[in-house]
Structure formats: C-alpha cells, structure tokens
CSV table of N, CA and C in Angstrom, one decimal:
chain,number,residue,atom,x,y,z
A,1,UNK,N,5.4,9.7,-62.8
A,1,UNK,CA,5.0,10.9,-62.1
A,1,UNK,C,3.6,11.3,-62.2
A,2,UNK,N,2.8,12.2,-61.5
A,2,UNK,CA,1.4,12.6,-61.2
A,2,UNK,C,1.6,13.9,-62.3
A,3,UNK,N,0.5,13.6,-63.4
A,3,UNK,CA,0.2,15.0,-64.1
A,3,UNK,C,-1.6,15.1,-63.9
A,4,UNK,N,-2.1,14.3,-63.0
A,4,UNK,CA,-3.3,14.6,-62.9
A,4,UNK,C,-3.7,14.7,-61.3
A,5,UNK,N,-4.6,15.7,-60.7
A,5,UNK,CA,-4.4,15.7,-59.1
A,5,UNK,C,-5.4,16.5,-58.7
A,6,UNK,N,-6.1,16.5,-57.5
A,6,UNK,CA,-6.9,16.8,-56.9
A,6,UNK,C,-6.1,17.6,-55.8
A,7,UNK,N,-6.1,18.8,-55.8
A,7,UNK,CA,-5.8,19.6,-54.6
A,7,UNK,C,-6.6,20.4,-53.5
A,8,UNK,N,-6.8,19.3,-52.4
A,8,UNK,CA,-7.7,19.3,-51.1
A,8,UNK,C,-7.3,20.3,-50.2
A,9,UNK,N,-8.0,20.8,-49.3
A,9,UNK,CA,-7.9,21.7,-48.1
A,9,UNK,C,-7.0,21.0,-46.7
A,10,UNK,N,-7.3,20.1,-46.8
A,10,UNK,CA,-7.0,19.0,-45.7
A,10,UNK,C,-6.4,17.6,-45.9
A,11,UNK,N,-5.1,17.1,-45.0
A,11,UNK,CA,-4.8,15.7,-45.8
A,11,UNK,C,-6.2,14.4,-45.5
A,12,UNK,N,-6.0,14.3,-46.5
A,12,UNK,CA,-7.5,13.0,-46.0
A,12,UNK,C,-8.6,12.9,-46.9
A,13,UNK,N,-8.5,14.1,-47.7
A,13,UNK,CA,-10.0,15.1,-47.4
A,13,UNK,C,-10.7,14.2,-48.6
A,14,UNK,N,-10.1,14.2,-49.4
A,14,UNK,CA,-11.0,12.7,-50.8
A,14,UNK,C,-11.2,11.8,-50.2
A,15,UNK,N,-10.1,10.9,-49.1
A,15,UNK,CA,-10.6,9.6,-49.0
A,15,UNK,C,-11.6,9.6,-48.3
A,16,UNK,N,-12.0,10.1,-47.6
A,16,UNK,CA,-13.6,10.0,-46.4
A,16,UNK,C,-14.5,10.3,-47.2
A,17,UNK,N,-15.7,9.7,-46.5
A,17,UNK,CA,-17.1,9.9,-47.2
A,17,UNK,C,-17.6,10.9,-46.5
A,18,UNK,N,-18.2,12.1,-46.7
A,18,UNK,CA,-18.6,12.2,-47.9
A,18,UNK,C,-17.3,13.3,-48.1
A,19,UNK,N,-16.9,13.7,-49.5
A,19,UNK,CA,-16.0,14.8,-49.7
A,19,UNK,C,-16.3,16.1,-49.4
A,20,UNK,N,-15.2,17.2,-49.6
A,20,UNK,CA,-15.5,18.5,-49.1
A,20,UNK,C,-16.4,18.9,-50.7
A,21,UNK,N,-16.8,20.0,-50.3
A,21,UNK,CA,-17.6,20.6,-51.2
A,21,UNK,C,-16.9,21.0,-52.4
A,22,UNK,N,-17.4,21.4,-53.5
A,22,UNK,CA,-17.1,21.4,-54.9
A,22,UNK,C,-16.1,23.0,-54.9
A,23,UNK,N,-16.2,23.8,-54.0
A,23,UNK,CA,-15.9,25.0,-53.9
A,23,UNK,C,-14.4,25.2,-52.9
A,24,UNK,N,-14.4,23.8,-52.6
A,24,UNK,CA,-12.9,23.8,-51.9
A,24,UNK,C,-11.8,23.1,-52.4
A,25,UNK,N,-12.4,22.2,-53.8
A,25,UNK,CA,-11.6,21.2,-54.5
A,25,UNK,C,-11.0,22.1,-55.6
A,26,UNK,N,-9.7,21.4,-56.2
A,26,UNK,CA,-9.2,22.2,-57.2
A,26,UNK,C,-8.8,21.0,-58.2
A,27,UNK,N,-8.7,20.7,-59.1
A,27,UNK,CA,-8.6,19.7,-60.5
A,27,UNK,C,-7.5,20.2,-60.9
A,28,UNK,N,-6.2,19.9,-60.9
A,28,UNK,CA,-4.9,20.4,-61.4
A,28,UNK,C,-4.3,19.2,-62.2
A,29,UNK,N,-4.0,19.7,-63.8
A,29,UNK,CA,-3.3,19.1,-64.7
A,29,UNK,C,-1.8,19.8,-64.7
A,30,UNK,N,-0.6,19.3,-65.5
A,30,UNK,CA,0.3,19.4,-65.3
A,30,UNK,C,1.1,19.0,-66.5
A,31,UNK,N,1.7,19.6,-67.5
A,31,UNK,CA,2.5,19.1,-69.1
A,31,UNK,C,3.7,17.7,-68.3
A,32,UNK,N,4.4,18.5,-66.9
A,32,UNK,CA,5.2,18.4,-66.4
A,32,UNK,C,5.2,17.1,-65.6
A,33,UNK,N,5.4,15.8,-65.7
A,33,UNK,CA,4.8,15.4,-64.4
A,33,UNK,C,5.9,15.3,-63.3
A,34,UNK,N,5.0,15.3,-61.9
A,34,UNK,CA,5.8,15.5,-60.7
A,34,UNK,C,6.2,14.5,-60.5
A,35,UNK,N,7.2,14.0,-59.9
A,35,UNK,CA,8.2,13.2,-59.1
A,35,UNK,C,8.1,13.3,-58.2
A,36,UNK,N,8.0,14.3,-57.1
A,36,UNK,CA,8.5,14.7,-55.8
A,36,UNK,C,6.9,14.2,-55.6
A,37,UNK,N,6.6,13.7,-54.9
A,37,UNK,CA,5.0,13.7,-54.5
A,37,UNK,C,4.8,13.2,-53.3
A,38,UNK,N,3.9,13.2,-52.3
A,38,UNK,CA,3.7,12.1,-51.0
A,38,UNK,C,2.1,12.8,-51.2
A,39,UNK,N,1.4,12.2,-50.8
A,39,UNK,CA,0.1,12.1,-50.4
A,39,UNK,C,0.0,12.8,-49.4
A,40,UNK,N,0.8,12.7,-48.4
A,40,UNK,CA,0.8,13.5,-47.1
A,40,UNK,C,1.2,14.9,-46.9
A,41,UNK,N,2.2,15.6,-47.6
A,41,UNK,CA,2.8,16.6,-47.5
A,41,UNK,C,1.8,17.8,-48.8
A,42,UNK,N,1.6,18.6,-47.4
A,42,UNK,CA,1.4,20.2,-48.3
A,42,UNK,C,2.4,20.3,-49.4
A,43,UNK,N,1.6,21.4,-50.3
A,43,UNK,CA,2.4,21.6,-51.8
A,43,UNK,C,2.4,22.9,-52.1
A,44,UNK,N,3.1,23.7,-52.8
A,44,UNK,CA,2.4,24.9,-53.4
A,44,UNK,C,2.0,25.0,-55.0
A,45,UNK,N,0.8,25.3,-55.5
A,45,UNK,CA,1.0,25.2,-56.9
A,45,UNK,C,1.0,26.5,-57.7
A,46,UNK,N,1.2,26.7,-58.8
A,46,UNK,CA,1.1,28.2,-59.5
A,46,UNK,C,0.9,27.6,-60.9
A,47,UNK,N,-0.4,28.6,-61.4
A,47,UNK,CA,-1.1,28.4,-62.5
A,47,UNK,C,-1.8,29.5,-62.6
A,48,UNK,N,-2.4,28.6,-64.1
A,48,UNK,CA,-3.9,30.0,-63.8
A,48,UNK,C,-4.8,28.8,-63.5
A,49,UNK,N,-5.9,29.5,-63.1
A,49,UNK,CA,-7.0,29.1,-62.1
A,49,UNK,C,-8.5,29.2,-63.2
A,50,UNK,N,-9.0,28.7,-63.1
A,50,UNK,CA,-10.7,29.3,-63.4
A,50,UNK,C,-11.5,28.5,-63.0
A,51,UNK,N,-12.4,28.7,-62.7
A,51,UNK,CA,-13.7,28.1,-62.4
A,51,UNK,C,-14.5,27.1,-63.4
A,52,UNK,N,-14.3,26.2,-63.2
A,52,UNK,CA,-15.0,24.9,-63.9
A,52,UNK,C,-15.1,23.6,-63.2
A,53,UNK,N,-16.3,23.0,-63.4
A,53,UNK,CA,-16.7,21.9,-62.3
A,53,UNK,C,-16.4,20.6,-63.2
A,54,UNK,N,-15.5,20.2,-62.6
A,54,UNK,CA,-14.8,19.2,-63.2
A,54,UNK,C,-15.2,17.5,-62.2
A,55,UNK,N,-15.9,16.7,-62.7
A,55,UNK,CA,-16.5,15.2,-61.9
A,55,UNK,C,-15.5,14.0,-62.3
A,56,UNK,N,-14.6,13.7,-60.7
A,56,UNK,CA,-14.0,12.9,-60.7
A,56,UNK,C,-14.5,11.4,-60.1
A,57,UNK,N,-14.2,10.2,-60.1
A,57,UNK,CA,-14.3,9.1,-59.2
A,57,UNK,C,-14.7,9.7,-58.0
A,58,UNK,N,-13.5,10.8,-57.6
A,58,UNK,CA,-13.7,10.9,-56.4
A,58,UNK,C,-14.4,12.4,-55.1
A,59,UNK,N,-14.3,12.9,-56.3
A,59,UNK,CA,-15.5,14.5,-56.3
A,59,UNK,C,-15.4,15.2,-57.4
A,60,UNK,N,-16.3,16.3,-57.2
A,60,UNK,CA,-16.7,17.4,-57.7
A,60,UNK,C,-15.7,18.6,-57.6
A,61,UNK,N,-15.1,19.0,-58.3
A,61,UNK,CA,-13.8,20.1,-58.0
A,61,UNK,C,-14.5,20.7,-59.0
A,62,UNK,N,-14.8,22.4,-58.0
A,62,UNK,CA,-15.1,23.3,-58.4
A,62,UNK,C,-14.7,25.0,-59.2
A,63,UNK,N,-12.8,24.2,-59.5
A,63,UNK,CA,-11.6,24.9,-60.2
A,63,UNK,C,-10.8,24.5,-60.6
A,64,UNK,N,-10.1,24.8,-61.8
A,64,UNK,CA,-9.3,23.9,-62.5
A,64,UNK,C,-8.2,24.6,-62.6
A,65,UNK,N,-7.0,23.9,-62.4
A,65,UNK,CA,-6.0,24.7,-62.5
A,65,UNK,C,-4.8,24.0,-63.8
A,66,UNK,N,-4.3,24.8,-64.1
A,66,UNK,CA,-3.2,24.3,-65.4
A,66,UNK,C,-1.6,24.6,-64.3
A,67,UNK,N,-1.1,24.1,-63.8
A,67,UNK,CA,0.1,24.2,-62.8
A,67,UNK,C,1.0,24.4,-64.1
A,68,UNK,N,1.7,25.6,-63.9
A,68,UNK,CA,3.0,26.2,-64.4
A,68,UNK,C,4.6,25.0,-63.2
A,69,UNK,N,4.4,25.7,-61.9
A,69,UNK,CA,5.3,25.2,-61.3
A,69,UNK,C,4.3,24.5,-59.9
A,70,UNK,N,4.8,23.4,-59.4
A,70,UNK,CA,4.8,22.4,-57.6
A,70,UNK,C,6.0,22.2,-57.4
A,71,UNK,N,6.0,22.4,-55.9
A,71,UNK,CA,7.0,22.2,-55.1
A,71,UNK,C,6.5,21.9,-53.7
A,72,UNK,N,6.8,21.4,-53.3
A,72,UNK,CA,6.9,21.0,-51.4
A,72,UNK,C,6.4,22.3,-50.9
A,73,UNK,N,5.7,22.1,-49.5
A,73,UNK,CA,5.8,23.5,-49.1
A,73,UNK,C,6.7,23.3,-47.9
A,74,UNK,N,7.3,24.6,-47.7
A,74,UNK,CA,8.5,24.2,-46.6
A,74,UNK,C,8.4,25.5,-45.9
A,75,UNK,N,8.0,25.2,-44.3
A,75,UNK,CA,7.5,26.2,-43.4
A,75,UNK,C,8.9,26.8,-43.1
C-alpha cells in the first residue's frame, strides 16, 4: 500500500515537465497505508495540513499533510 504521496491539482500534473508550483503540491504521509489507490482517480484526504516545503524526486510541495482518513472521491 502507498503511505507516501504527492497530492496534485490535476491528473498528470508530476509527470510533465516542468511541475505545478510549490503552492499547489501537497506532501501527504499516512501511519495507514492505502490499498485502494489508482493514479488516475480523484481522492479526498483529511488531516491536518501546515505549510512546509518538502523536495521530492519529483517537486517541491509546498504543504504537508498527516492524512487521518482517504477515500475515492465519488461524485
């Protein structure tokens, strides 16, 4: 399962060059790890949040989040 994750604005949004900005990335750790996961599909997460600039392989995520609960998002 994923206890480590980058939560983008957009599906795609890490793999392209160049990445979105540091202020739209979010750095989410997780005690829990997820099972349910696709790459493609929106999520919702709930945590606490704060601001910290966290430097991945693959960007600059300019919020970190500690995820309490993820789930699918289902319109």
């Amino acid at each position: 399962g994923v206890t480590i994750f980058l939560l983008v604005p957009y599906v795609g949004a890490c793999i392209h060059v160049p990445p979105p900005p540091p202020n739209q990335l979010v750095y989410v750790t997780t005690e829990t790890p997820w099972e349910k996961y696709s790459l493609w599909d929106p999520i919702w997460v709930t945590g606490k949040m704060k601001t910290e600039i966290t430097t991945t392989d693959y960007a600059e995520a300019g919020y970190a989040l500690n995820a309490d609960q993820i789930e699918n998002y289902e319109i």
